[in-house]
Each structure stands twice: as structure tokens, then as C-alpha cells.
Amino acid sequence: MEKKQEKSDLMEKIVSLCKRRGFVFPGSEIYGGLANSWDYGPLGVELKNNIKSYWWKKFVHQRDDMVGIDAALIMNPKVWEASGHLSNFSDPLIECEKCHERFRCDDPHSPEATQEMFDHLTKKHSDVKHLVSSFKLIGENFTKPKQFNLMLKTFLGPAEESVNTVYFRPETAQAMFVDFKNVLTTSRKQVPFGIAQIGKAFRNEITPGNFIFRTREFEQMEIEYFIHESGWQEFFEHWKEQMNEWMREVGINLDLVHEVEISEEDRAFYSKRTIDFEFDFPFGQKELFGLAYRTDYDLSRHQKESGENLAYKDPQTGEEFIPHVIEPTWGVDRAMLAILVSAYQEDGERVYLKLKPSMAPYKVAVFPLLANKPQLVEKAREIYDLLRKDMNVAWDDRGNVGKRYYAQDEIGTPYCITVDFDTLGEKGEELKDTVTVRDRDTAKQERMKIGELKAYLKEKIG
Ligand code: GAP
């Protein structure tokens, strides 16, 4: 019980820190908001960009078997017919007979679902309380589950007619299959190779919630890695290791990550193996990322439906085949939440985000000891301008230095530099042009020559 309370407190603290410090705001707030939509503020966009650029660097730039694309969000609806999304991409939904509120419900008889339905009735419809003893939820108070398609529809062109119906992509993956041939011919890659993409995806989720964990508009980072069927196990293991390595490198606490093997009956019918990486979020163990062996299902479907030949001819053996695919997939928003949960630390009064320097929105903050001493401000400005050429730097001259340290700790800035009277040479030549550099995690300070700062920070931040 106590643990549960602590965890929900942790979630509240993280949500509050995110709003207060400009990581994540409620979307459209001045108009009363829009349920479950969130805007990333000045610090949130930095953290999110750091997540994405580290991913791109590791999986695209640092490998010679990978290339990237950035495809249109809205694709020809035939794509979604071929992929099966139009007929199969749905969640089971039940509806309250009284108020028609809808719930996602995989198994209406599971204890969790029953509890949720029971809570709904007792909280919203107290007049049905007497039913509790002879409780028959499904059929009496709730409809039977029906399938609800999660694709978000819109119309292209001036007429809102069904011929103009299109869909916002529910995953970035399909563009990598649809563009497979173009990428192959223009990049001259050979199988095995992969295509990577980062971008928005949209799903009309029945029950969004838990802050940025499940939203209707979110961002994915996906790889479709094309292989010969014979190598699938080896490449599956390779990508499992790569995903673990990436999580460690961006600061996701691996002690909170669980690799869950998805059983045959729960897997997508075309997948021969799927692993979910689940994370101990404060609201429970939930899916963070996924890894699937999708066989040759996607390219075969697109070949059949488009009429294009999507086979690959091995230049060495001459063998012609439809490549099979290993798909590692990440949600950017869930990555950010897992990083924040992993980084959140309390040390007495002090709250700090122990972010990896590569992820921190600001790499360093620069302060003049006193804001009303022009010489201090001028010197601090010089350092600020010098460092800003290479990294994102914060400036703060409000209040006292202790408060400024705490404010930077809370947003995860790994280093703070203070320009004081020693810097100006007031205590002699020896300390002239030196500053204090304070480390976020140890709260210890050391003195350093201004000329050495850049190299020191570059080494620490990477
Ligand atoms: N192409 C495969 C695919 O899309 P998925 O498991 O449905 O697989 C991949 O989604 C990842 O996208 C998830 O592991 C999760 O990180 C993220 N994701 C999925 N739905 C989401 C939502 N409604 N809100 C935020 N992130 C979501």
C-alpha cells in the first residue's frame, strides 16, 4: 500500500515538475485544454530532440547498413488496406449503457476490467449501487465488447466525401516498406540493411492517459531491418542487444525494464517472435518499446496489392527473394517518461534530475555571482557566449547562487559555472580568470581556468 502511494506521488511530482519548469504543458490550455494532448515546452523539446538525435546518430550515422527517410504523414489509403490496418487495427471496446462512456477492454471478465467497470458505476451512477450484490456487468450495465478501429480519419480536398477519406498514419513503419524499392535503388544498400524513420503517428485511442504515456498523437522511432529469412534469429538477438544498449546509454534504468516474450496467441498473426520491453512506470509495468520479427508479411502484401515487384536479387548468389524484416520500435514520448522516472532524485530538500549529460536540456549554466556588479556580469557573459557556440547553455543572474544551483538541479543541468571576484583577480593573479565549476550529482565545486572549460565540458558531455 505504502509502495503504491509512493509511486503515485512520484508520478505527481514528475508531472508537476514538467509543467512548472517547462518540459510539458497541457495542450490548448488557455481554451480549457484538449483531453490528453500535451505540448512540449522549451526544456521538453530539448530533451526530446536529444533523445531523437542520439537515436539517429547511433542507428543511422554510426552504421553503414542503415539509411533514414522522412515520409508523408498521410499516405494513399491503399497502404492501410494492404497492411491490414483498415480491417484489423482495432481495440476491443465496451460502453456504459447509462452514459455511453467507452472503455478499452481486452477481457471484460478480468479482475482489472471488472474493477474499472465497478468503479465507474459506483462513482458515476450511484443509483445502480443496489446492483452490486447481483452484479452482472456485461449485458446489463455495459455492452458486449466490439472492435473499434484506431485509425484517425480525415478528408483531403474540399469535399468531405468518402472517396476523399484518408488516414493519419498509425505507425511510421509502413512508409519504410512502401519506399523500400526507391531506397534500395538510390542508396545502393545490400541486404541486410535497414531503414530508419522518426515521426508522428496517430491513433484514436479509446483510453488515453497517464500523462504522455498513451496519447492520440505521439512520436515513434522505428527501424525496418531487411534480411534473408535464414538470418532472422541472429538479427533478432542483435537488435535486442542494441535496444538494451541504447536504453542504458540514454539513462533508462535497466533494473526497471523487463523483456516480455509475447506468446503466439497474443502476437500479431504475421509475427514469428515479439518481445515487449516493459518498464516499471509509477502507474504499473507497461510497454515501453517493442521488437518483432515480421517475416516477409509486409513486403509481400505491398507487392501483391501494388503490383510492384519488391523482390531483392542477391548480387553474390543471384538468389531472388522477398526480404524478411526485424522491426525494433521505440516511442519517443515513452522514452522521455522512462528517462525522467529513471533520473528523478531527491536528496533532503534537493530535487535533481540525474540525466545523462547527452540528454540534459542545458549542458551547463553560467552565473555572475552578483547581478549588480557589471564586471562580473560582463565576464560571465563572455563565457556564456563562448560556450553557446558549442552547446546549449543556461544563463541565470536572479536571486542567490544557492537557489540558482537548485533551479538547475531540478532541470538536470550537469554543470554550473560561477564567475566571482576571484575571477576578476581581486584575490591575486593566481586565481584570475578561473571560475568555479559545480557538479550536479555531487554538488561539489572545483576551480578551473576559463581557457580549460570548453575542453573539460566537451569531454564530460560527449
Ligand atoms: N510498427 C510497430 C508499432 O507501431 P506498437 O507497439 O503499436 O508497434 C510502437 O508501437 C511503440 O510506439 C510502442 O512501443 C510505444 O512506445 C509507442 N506507442 C504506441 N502507442 C502509443 C500511444 N498511444 N501513445 C504514446 N506512445 C505510443
Short mmCIF file of C-alpha atoms and ligand atoms in Angstrom, two decimals:
data_model
loop_
_atom_site.label_atom_id
_atom_site.label_comp_id
_atom_site.label_asym_id
_atom_site.label_seq_id
_atom_site.Cartn_x
_atom_site.Cartn_y
_atom_site.Cartn_z
CA MET A 1 0.00 0.00 0.00
CA GLU A 2 2.78 2.37 1.06
CA LYS A 3 4.76 1.50 -2.09
CA LYS A 4 1.71 2.22 -4.27
CA GLN A 5 1.29 5.62 -2.62
CA GLU A 6 4.98 6.41 -3.08
CA LYS A 7 4.71 5.54 -6.76
CA SER A 8 1.65 7.70 -7.38
CA ASP A 9 3.43 10.51 -5.50
CA LEU A 10 6.41 10.07 -7.81
CA MET A 11 4.19 10.40 -10.88
CA GLU A 12 2.57 13.53 -9.46
CA LYS A 13 5.98 15.02 -8.70
CA ILE A 14 7.23 14.33 -12.22
CA VAL A 15 4.10 15.75 -13.86
CA SER A 16 4.27 18.82 -11.65
CA LEU A 17 7.99 19.37 -12.33
CA CYS A 18 7.34 19.01 -16.07
CA LYS A 19 4.62 21.66 -16.03
CA ARG A 20 6.36 24.02 -13.61
CA ARG A 21 9.70 24.02 -15.37
CA GLY A 22 8.56 23.96 -18.98
CA PHE A 23 9.07 20.35 -20.05
CA VAL A 24 5.43 19.54 -20.83
CA PHE A 25 2.31 21.75 -20.77
CA PRO A 26 -1.32 20.74 -21.15
CA GLY A 27 -2.24 21.32 -24.82
CA SER A 28 -4.51 24.28 -25.71
CA GLU A 29 -4.59 25.27 -22.04
CA ILE A 30 -5.97 28.79 -22.47
CA TYR A 31 -9.05 27.27 -24.14
CA GLY A 32 -9.60 24.82 -21.32
CA GLY A 33 -7.25 22.23 -22.82
CA LEU A 34 -7.91 19.28 -25.10
CA ALA A 35 -8.13 15.98 -23.26
CA ASN A 36 -4.84 14.09 -23.25
CA SER A 37 -2.99 16.46 -25.53
CA TRP A 38 0.34 17.78 -24.36
CA ASP A 39 2.72 20.41 -25.65
CA TYR A 40 6.45 20.09 -25.15
CA GLY A 41 7.85 23.32 -23.73
CA PRO A 42 11.34 24.84 -24.06
CA LEU A 43 13.02 22.16 -21.93
CA GLY A 44 10.86 19.28 -23.13
CA VAL A 45 11.67 19.93 -26.77
CA GLU A 46 15.39 19.93 -25.93
CA LEU A 47 15.16 16.60 -24.11
CA LYS A 48 13.03 15.12 -26.88
CA ASN A 49 15.43 16.36 -29.56
CA ASN A 50 18.36 14.90 -27.61
CA ILE A 51 16.60 11.52 -27.48
CA LYS A 52 15.90 11.59 -31.20
CA SER A 53 19.29 12.85 -32.31
CA TYR A 54 21.14 10.30 -30.15
CA TRP A 55 19.00 7.56 -31.69
CA TRP A 56 19.68 8.84 -35.21
CA LYS A 57 23.41 9.14 -34.54
CA LYS A 58 23.68 5.63 -33.10
CA PHE A 59 21.47 3.80 -35.56
CA VAL A 60 21.87 5.77 -38.79
CA HIS A 61 25.10 7.77 -38.83
CA GLN A 62 27.30 5.32 -36.96
CA ARG A 63 26.27 2.28 -39.03
CA ASP A 64 26.90 1.70 -42.67
CA ASP A 65 23.98 -0.72 -43.03
CA MET A 66 21.33 1.92 -42.26
CA VAL A 67 19.72 4.89 -44.00
CA GLY A 68 16.88 7.18 -42.98
CA ILE A 69 13.71 8.55 -44.56
CA ASP A 70 11.11 11.13 -43.63
CA ALA A 71 7.85 10.18 -45.34
CA ALA A 72 4.48 11.91 -45.62
CA LEU A 73 2.15 11.54 -42.63
CA ILE A 74 -0.81 10.88 -44.87
CA MET A 75 -0.34 8.04 -47.33
CA ASN A 76 -2.52 6.54 -50.04
CA PRO A 77 -5.33 4.66 -48.21
CA LYS A 78 -4.40 1.55 -50.19
CA VAL A 79 -1.32 1.33 -47.96
CA TRP A 80 -3.60 0.69 -44.96
CA GLU A 81 -5.69 -1.81 -46.88
CA ALA A 82 -2.56 -3.75 -47.80
CA SER A 83 -1.03 -3.59 -44.33
CA GLY A 84 -4.26 -4.82 -42.75
CA HIS A 85 -4.73 -1.72 -40.59
CA LEU A 86 -8.12 -0.87 -42.08
CA SER A 87 -9.56 -4.25 -41.22
CA ASN A 88 -7.53 -5.27 -38.16
CA PHE A 89 -6.11 -2.28 -36.33
CA SER A 90 -8.65 -2.16 -33.56
CA ASP A 91 -9.06 -2.48 -29.82
CA PRO A 92 -11.97 -4.13 -28.01
CA LEU A 93 -14.37 -1.53 -26.66
CA ILE A 94 -17.25 -1.72 -24.20
CA GLU A 95 -19.75 1.03 -23.47
CA CYS A 96 -21.63 2.02 -20.33
CA GLU A 97 -25.33 1.58 -21.12
CA LYS A 98 -26.23 4.59 -18.96
CA CYS A 99 -23.83 7.34 -20.04
CA HIS A 100 -22.20 5.70 -23.08
CA GLU A 101 -18.71 6.30 -21.73
CA ARG A 102 -16.38 3.94 -23.54
CA PHE A 103 -13.62 1.74 -22.17
CA ARG A 104 -10.89 -0.27 -23.77
CA CYS A 105 -11.36 -3.80 -22.52
CA ASP A 106 -9.28 -6.79 -23.62
CA ASP A 107 -11.08 -9.18 -21.31
CA PRO A 108 -14.29 -7.92 -19.66
CA HIS A 109 -14.11 -10.71 -17.09
CA SER A 110 -10.59 -9.97 -15.89
CA PRO A 111 -10.37 -8.64 -12.30
CA GLU A 112 -8.83 -5.35 -13.53
CA ALA A 113 -11.60 -4.70 -16.06
CA THR A 114 -14.32 -5.68 -13.61
CA GLN A 115 -12.85 -3.31 -11.04
CA GLU A 116 -12.76 -0.45 -13.57
CA MET A 117 -16.39 -1.04 -14.57
CA PHE A 118 -17.43 -1.36 -10.95
CA ASP A 119 -15.63 1.90 -10.07
CA HIS A 120 -17.31 3.65 -12.98
CA LEU A 121 -20.76 2.58 -11.80
CA THR A 122 -20.23 3.45 -8.17
CA LYS A 123 -18.62 6.82 -8.93
CA LYS A 124 -20.85 7.99 -11.77
CA HIS A 125 -24.14 6.18 -11.28
CA SER A 126 -24.70 5.80 -7.59
CA ASP A 127 -28.34 4.86 -8.32
CA VAL A 128 -27.19 1.47 -9.59
CA LYS A 129 -25.39 0.68 -6.34
CA HIS A 130 -28.05 -1.81 -5.33
CA LEU A 131 -26.95 -3.96 -8.26
CA VAL A 132 -23.65 -4.66 -6.59
CA SER A 133 -24.83 -7.86 -4.91
CA SER A 134 -26.22 -9.41 -8.07
CA PHE A 135 -23.64 -7.83 -10.26
CA LYS A 136 -23.81 -8.64 -13.93
CA LEU A 137 -21.65 -6.07 -15.60
CA ILE A 138 -21.61 -7.16 -19.22
CA GLY A 139 -25.01 -7.29 -20.84
CA GLU A 140 -26.71 -5.35 -18.04
CA ASN A 141 -24.68 -2.22 -17.42
CA PHE A 142 -22.14 -2.47 -20.20
CA THR A 143 -22.34 -3.53 -23.83
CA LYS A 144 -20.52 -6.62 -25.06
CA PRO A 145 -17.03 -5.86 -26.43
CA LYS A 146 -16.95 -4.74 -30.04
CA GLN A 147 -13.92 -3.89 -32.17
CA PHE A 148 -13.14 -0.20 -32.55
CA ASN A 149 -10.75 0.85 -35.34
CA LEU A 150 -8.00 3.14 -34.08
CA MET A 151 -7.20 4.84 -37.40
CA LEU A 152 -7.68 8.60 -37.33
CA LYS A 153 -9.64 9.72 -40.39
CA THR A 154 -9.69 12.98 -42.28
CA PHE A 155 -10.54 14.22 -45.79
CA LEU A 156 -8.18 15.55 -48.43
CA GLY A 157 -9.57 18.18 -50.77
CA PRO A 158 -12.60 20.45 -50.45
CA ALA A 159 -15.30 17.76 -50.40
CA GLU A 160 -15.90 15.68 -47.29
CA GLU A 161 -16.83 12.60 -49.28
CA SER A 162 -15.85 9.04 -48.69
CA VAL A 163 -13.71 8.97 -51.85
CA ASN A 164 -11.57 11.66 -50.22
CA THR A 165 -11.16 9.80 -46.94
CA VAL A 166 -7.55 9.42 -45.84
CA TYR A 167 -5.88 8.38 -42.59
CA PHE A 168 -3.15 9.82 -40.45
CA ARG A 169 -0.54 7.09 -40.22
CA PRO A 170 -0.93 4.93 -37.09
CA GLU A 171 2.75 3.88 -37.30
CA THR A 172 5.77 5.16 -39.18
CA ALA A 173 6.67 1.61 -40.25
CA GLN A 174 4.62 1.28 -43.42
CA ALA A 175 6.46 4.07 -45.26
CA MET A 176 9.67 2.07 -44.93
CA PHE A 177 8.04 -0.83 -46.79
CA VAL A 178 6.35 1.37 -49.37
CA ASP A 179 9.65 3.21 -50.06
CA PHE A 180 11.75 0.03 -49.93
CA LYS A 181 12.44 -0.15 -53.66
CA ASN A 182 13.23 3.56 -54.00
CA VAL A 183 15.64 3.40 -51.08
CA LEU A 184 17.26 0.26 -52.42
CA THR A 185 17.93 1.71 -55.87
CA THR A 186 19.03 5.17 -54.70
CA SER A 187 21.20 4.15 -51.74
CA ARG A 188 22.68 1.02 -53.31
CA LYS A 189 22.48 -0.78 -49.96
CA GLN A 190 22.53 -4.55 -49.92
CA VAL A 191 20.52 -6.88 -47.72
CA PRO A 192 20.99 -7.00 -44.76
CA PHE A 193 20.28 -3.30 -44.33
CA GLY A 194 17.77 -1.13 -42.53
CA ILE A 195 15.63 1.95 -42.99
CA ALA A 196 15.01 4.25 -40.04
CA GLN A 197 12.39 6.90 -39.52
CA ILE A 198 11.35 9.27 -36.75
CA GLY A 199 7.96 10.91 -36.86
CA LYS A 200 4.46 11.42 -35.61
CA ALA A 201 1.85 8.68 -35.50
CA PHE A 202 -1.84 8.98 -34.64
CA ARG A 203 -4.22 6.55 -33.00
CA ASN A 204 -7.75 7.22 -31.86
CA GLU A 205 -7.03 5.51 -28.53
CA ILE A 206 -10.11 4.59 -26.51
CA THR A 207 -8.45 5.27 -23.19
CA PRO A 208 -5.51 7.62 -23.49
CA GLY A 209 -3.92 8.69 -20.24
CA ASN A 210 -1.10 8.52 -17.73
CA PHE A 211 0.37 11.82 -18.87
CA ILE A 212 2.43 11.36 -22.06
CA PHE A 213 2.33 7.54 -21.83
CA ARG A 214 -0.70 6.99 -24.04
CA THR A 215 -1.84 9.84 -26.26
CA ARG A 216 -3.65 10.04 -29.57
CA GLU A 217 -0.79 11.90 -31.22
CA PHE A 218 2.70 10.66 -30.43
CA GLU A 219 6.09 10.15 -31.95
CA GLN A 220 7.83 6.94 -32.95
CA MET A 221 11.39 5.99 -33.86
CA GLU A 222 11.27 2.84 -35.95
CA ILE A 223 13.64 0.62 -37.89
CA GLU A 224 12.72 -1.91 -40.53
CA TYR A 225 15.75 -4.14 -40.93
CA PHE A 226 15.65 -6.22 -44.13
CA ILE A 227 17.25 -9.65 -44.04
CA HIS A 228 17.34 -13.06 -45.65
CA GLU A 229 14.97 -15.34 -43.77
CA SER A 230 17.82 -17.67 -42.74
CA GLY A 231 19.37 -14.98 -40.51
CA TRP A 232 16.34 -13.91 -38.51
CA GLN A 233 17.34 -15.34 -35.13
CA GLU A 234 20.82 -13.81 -35.29
CA PHE A 235 19.47 -10.37 -36.23
CA PHE A 236 16.70 -10.55 -33.66
CA GLU A 237 19.36 -11.09 -30.96
CA HIS A 238 21.49 -8.30 -32.42
CA TRP A 239 18.63 -5.77 -32.22
CA LYS A 240 17.66 -6.91 -28.74
CA GLU A 241 21.19 -6.09 -27.59
CA GLN A 242 21.19 -2.79 -29.48
CA MET A 243 17.93 -1.75 -27.84
CA ASN A 244 19.29 -2.57 -24.39
CA GLU A 245 22.49 -0.70 -25.13
CA TRP A 246 20.57 2.38 -26.31
CA MET A 247 18.38 2.36 -23.21
CA ARG A 248 21.45 2.22 -20.97
CA GLU A 249 23.19 4.99 -22.91
CA VAL A 250 20.27 7.41 -22.68
CA GLY A 251 19.84 6.77 -18.95
CA ILE A 252 16.85 4.41 -18.74
CA ASN A 253 17.31 2.37 -15.57
CA LEU A 254 17.61 -1.20 -16.85
CA ASP A 255 16.62 -2.56 -13.43
CA LEU A 256 13.15 -1.22 -14.21
CA VAL A 257 13.00 -2.82 -17.67
CA HIS A 258 11.51 -6.27 -18.28
CA GLU A 259 11.80 -8.21 -21.52
CA VAL A 260 8.45 -9.90 -22.02
CA GLU A 261 8.19 -12.66 -24.60
CA ILE A 262 4.81 -12.32 -26.30
CA SER A 263 3.02 -15.64 -26.67
CA GLU A 264 1.89 -16.91 -30.05
CA GLU A 265 -1.76 -16.22 -29.29
CA ASP A 266 -1.07 -12.60 -28.32
CA ARG A 267 1.31 -11.83 -31.18
CA ALA A 268 0.24 -10.21 -34.44
CA PHE A 269 -0.61 -13.16 -36.71
CA TYR A 270 2.30 -12.41 -39.08
CA SER A 271 4.94 -12.17 -36.35
CA LYS A 272 7.05 -15.21 -35.53
CA ARG A 273 8.57 -13.65 -32.44
CA THR A 274 7.85 -10.47 -30.48
CA ILE A 275 9.40 -9.07 -27.33
CA ASP A 276 7.92 -6.15 -25.45
CA PHE A 277 10.31 -4.13 -23.34
CA GLU A 278 8.14 -3.21 -20.38
CA PHE A 279 9.06 -0.57 -17.83
CA ASP A 280 8.09 -0.11 -14.19
CA PHE A 281 6.28 3.19 -14.59
CA PRO A 282 4.87 4.63 -11.36
CA PHE A 283 1.41 3.56 -12.61
CA GLY A 284 2.49 -0.04 -13.29
CA GLN A 285 4.59 -2.25 -15.55
CA LYS A 286 3.69 -1.19 -19.08
CA GLU A 287 5.02 -1.43 -22.63
CA LEU A 288 7.92 0.86 -23.36
CA PHE A 289 9.29 -0.39 -26.69
CA GLY A 290 8.90 -3.45 -28.91
CA LEU A 291 10.91 -5.79 -31.09
CA ALA A 292 9.23 -8.00 -33.68
CA TYR A 293 10.18 -10.44 -36.41
CA ARG A 294 7.55 -9.53 -39.02
CA THR A 295 8.61 -12.19 -41.56
CA ASP A 296 8.07 -11.16 -45.21
CA TYR A 297 4.47 -10.24 -44.50
CA ASP A 298 4.67 -6.50 -45.20
CA LEU A 299 6.66 -6.53 -48.43
CA SER A 300 4.64 -9.49 -49.74
CA ARG A 301 1.37 -7.68 -49.03
CA HIS A 302 2.55 -4.46 -50.67
CA GLN A 303 3.90 -6.39 -53.65
CA LYS A 304 0.55 -8.13 -54.09
CA GLU A 305 -1.62 -5.03 -53.62
CA SER A 306 0.52 -2.54 -55.58
CA GLY A 307 1.61 -4.87 -58.34
CA GLU A 308 5.23 -3.66 -57.96
CA ASN A 309 7.96 -6.26 -57.81
CA LEU A 310 9.50 -5.83 -54.36
CA ALA A 311 11.84 -8.80 -54.56
CA TYR A 312 15.54 -8.38 -53.90
CA LYS A 313 18.22 -10.08 -56.01
CA ASP A 314 21.34 -11.03 -54.09
CA PRO A 315 24.28 -9.79 -56.23
CA GLN A 316 26.57 -12.54 -54.95
CA THR A 317 24.35 -15.63 -55.12
CA GLY A 318 21.79 -14.41 -57.69
CA GLU A 319 19.01 -15.59 -55.38
CA GLU A 320 15.81 -13.57 -55.67
CA PHE A 321 13.63 -13.28 -52.59
CA ILE A 322 11.26 -11.04 -50.65
CA PRO A 323 13.28 -9.80 -47.68
CA HIS A 324 12.14 -10.64 -44.18
CA VAL A 325 12.06 -7.92 -41.55
CA ILE A 326 13.17 -7.39 -37.97
CA GLU A 327 11.45 -4.34 -36.51
CA PRO A 328 12.76 -2.58 -33.40
CA THR A 329 10.33 0.19 -32.42
CA TRP A 330 10.51 2.97 -29.86
CA GLY A 331 8.01 5.59 -28.68
CA VAL A 332 9.75 8.95 -28.18
CA ASP A 333 7.26 10.15 -25.55
CA ARG A 334 7.51 6.92 -23.56
CA ALA A 335 11.30 7.09 -23.82
CA MET A 336 11.17 10.58 -22.33
CA LEU A 337 8.90 9.47 -19.49
CA ALA A 338 11.13 6.47 -18.70
CA ILE A 339 14.21 8.73 -18.72
CA LEU A 340 12.52 11.18 -16.33
CA VAL A 341 11.39 8.39 -13.99
CA SER A 342 14.93 6.93 -14.02
CA ALA A 343 16.55 10.33 -13.42
CA TYR A 344 14.32 11.75 -10.69
CA GLN A 345 16.24 12.02 -7.39
CA GLU A 346 15.52 13.52 -4.01
CA ASP A 347 18.31 14.29 -1.58
CA GLY A 348 16.90 16.01 1.51
CA GLU A 349 15.45 19.29 0.27
CA ARG A 350 17.23 18.99 -3.04
CA VAL A 351 15.42 17.58 -6.08
CA TYR A 352 17.55 16.82 -9.08
CA LEU A 353 17.28 15.07 -12.41
CA LYS A 354 20.28 12.80 -12.80
CA LEU A 355 20.09 12.96 -16.58
CA LYS A 356 22.92 11.74 -18.75
CA PRO A 357 24.72 14.92 -19.90
CA SER A 358 23.92 13.98 -23.51
CA MET A 359 20.20 14.11 -22.66
CA ALA A 360 20.18 17.21 -20.43
CA PRO A 361 18.34 20.21 -21.97
CA TYR A 362 21.13 22.54 -20.83
CA LYS A 363 24.65 21.16 -20.65
CA VAL A 364 25.88 23.95 -18.41
CA ALA A 365 24.63 27.12 -16.70
CA VAL A 366 26.65 30.29 -16.27
CA PHE A 367 26.13 32.75 -13.40
CA PRO A 368 27.69 36.03 -12.35
CA LEU A 369 27.95 35.84 -8.54
CA LEU A 370 26.08 39.15 -8.25
CA ALA A 371 23.80 40.62 -10.89
CA ASN A 372 24.51 44.21 -9.88
CA LYS A 373 28.27 44.11 -10.47
CA PRO A 374 28.83 44.96 -14.15
CA GLN A 375 32.35 43.49 -14.26
CA LEU A 376 31.06 40.11 -13.04
CA VAL A 377 28.17 40.18 -15.48
CA GLU A 378 30.43 41.12 -18.37
CA LYS A 379 32.91 38.32 -17.67
CA ALA A 380 30.10 35.78 -17.21
CA ARG A 381 28.52 36.93 -20.49
CA GLU A 382 31.84 36.34 -22.27
CA ILE A 383 31.91 32.74 -21.02
CA TYR A 384 28.23 32.26 -21.83
CA ASP A 385 28.77 33.46 -25.41
CA LEU A 386 31.91 31.36 -25.82
CA LEU A 387 30.25 28.11 -24.71
CA ARG A 388 27.00 28.74 -26.57
CA LYS A 389 28.78 28.19 -29.84
CA ASP A 390 29.12 24.50 -28.99
CA MET A 391 26.29 23.60 -26.61
CA ASN A 392 23.01 24.71 -25.10
CA VAL A 393 23.86 26.98 -22.15
CA ALA A 394 21.58 28.48 -19.50
CA TRP A 395 22.05 31.96 -18.04
CA ASP A 396 20.83 32.89 -14.59
CA ASP A 397 21.51 36.01 -12.53
CA ARG A 398 18.44 36.03 -10.29
CA GLY A 399 18.45 35.54 -6.52
CA ASN A 400 21.37 33.93 -4.76
CA VAL A 401 23.72 31.31 -6.15
CA GLY A 402 22.33 28.54 -3.91
CA LYS A 403 18.86 29.00 -5.36
CA ARG A 404 20.22 29.07 -8.87
CA TYR A 405 22.00 25.75 -8.26
CA TYR A 406 18.76 24.19 -7.04
CA ALA A 407 16.86 25.51 -10.05
CA GLN A 408 19.42 23.97 -12.41
CA ASP A 409 19.48 20.69 -10.46
CA GLU A 410 15.75 20.36 -10.92
CA ILE A 411 16.05 20.50 -14.70
CA GLY A 412 19.11 18.25 -14.80
CA THR A 413 21.84 20.72 -15.85
CA PRO A 414 25.03 18.75 -15.17
CA TYR A 415 27.38 21.71 -14.54
CA CYS A 416 27.11 25.27 -13.20
CA ILE A 417 29.84 27.85 -13.68
CA THR A 418 30.07 30.86 -11.37
CA VAL A 419 32.09 33.97 -12.07
CA ASP A 420 33.13 35.59 -8.78
CA PHE A 421 35.54 38.23 -7.55
CA ASP A 422 38.44 35.78 -7.72
CA THR A 423 37.76 35.52 -11.46
CA LEU A 424 38.41 39.24 -11.74
CA GLY A 425 41.75 38.84 -9.95
CA GLU A 426 40.68 40.56 -6.74
CA LYS A 427 42.43 37.92 -4.65
CA GLY A 428 45.59 37.98 -6.68
CA GLU A 429 46.89 36.89 -10.04
CA GLU A 430 46.82 33.16 -9.24
CA LEU A 431 43.02 32.87 -9.28
CA LYS A 432 42.47 35.44 -12.01
CA ASP A 433 40.48 34.05 -14.95
CA THR A 434 39.39 30.99 -13.02
CA VAL A 435 35.77 30.09 -12.24
CA THR A 436 34.01 27.54 -10.04
CA VAL A 437 32.51 24.54 -11.78
CA ARG A 438 29.86 22.75 -9.73
CA ASP A 439 28.85 19.16 -10.42
CA ARG A 440 25.08 18.47 -10.23
CA ASP A 441 25.35 14.95 -8.78
CA THR A 442 27.98 15.50 -6.10
CA ALA A 443 27.19 19.22 -5.52
CA LYS A 444 30.99 19.66 -5.27
CA GLN A 445 32.81 22.62 -6.77
CA GLU A 446 36.24 22.89 -8.29
CA ARG A 447 38.15 25.87 -9.66
CA MET A 448 39.13 25.83 -13.26
CA LYS A 449 40.79 28.15 -15.76
CA ILE A 450 38.35 29.71 -18.23
CA GLY A 451 40.60 28.55 -21.06
CA GLU A 452 40.15 24.92 -20.00
CA LEU A 453 36.36 24.98 -19.71
CA LYS A 454 35.46 24.10 -23.26
CA ALA A 455 37.66 21.01 -23.46
CA TYR A 456 36.55 19.87 -19.99
CA LEU A 457 32.87 20.18 -20.79
CA LYS A 458 33.20 18.61 -24.21
CA GLU A 459 34.88 15.60 -22.66
CA LYS A 460 32.24 15.25 -19.95
CA ILE A 461 29.25 15.84 -22.19
CA GLY A 462 30.41 13.91 -25.21
N1 GAP B 1 5.31 -0.55 -36.05
C1 GAP B 1 5.02 -1.25 -34.87
C2 GAP B 1 4.26 -0.50 -33.91
O1 GAP B 1 3.77 0.59 -34.19
P1 GAP B 1 3.40 -0.56 -31.44
O2 GAP B 1 3.79 -1.45 -30.31
O3 GAP B 1 1.96 -0.43 -31.75
O4 GAP B 1 4.21 -1.10 -32.71
C3 GAP B 1 5.39 1.06 -31.07
O5 GAP B 1 4.00 0.89 -31.20
C4 GAP B 1 5.72 1.98 -29.91
O6 GAP B 1 5.05 3.22 -30.06
C5 GAP B 1 5.26 1.45 -28.55
O7 GAP B 1 6.19 0.53 -28.02
C6 GAP B 1 5.20 2.73 -27.73
O8 GAP B 1 6.47 3.12 -27.28
C7 GAP B 1 4.73 3.75 -28.77
N2 GAP B 1 3.27 3.98 -28.69
C8 GAP B 1 2.30 3.20 -29.20
N3 GAP B 1 1.08 3.74 -28.96
C9 GAP B 1 1.29 4.88 -28.28
C10 GAP B 1 0.42 5.91 -27.74
N4 GAP B 1 -0.89 5.86 -27.89
N5 GAP B 1 0.99 6.95 -27.08
C11 GAP B 1 2.34 7.02 -26.94
N6 GAP B 1 3.19 6.10 -27.43
C12 GAP B 1 2.69 5.04 -28.09
#
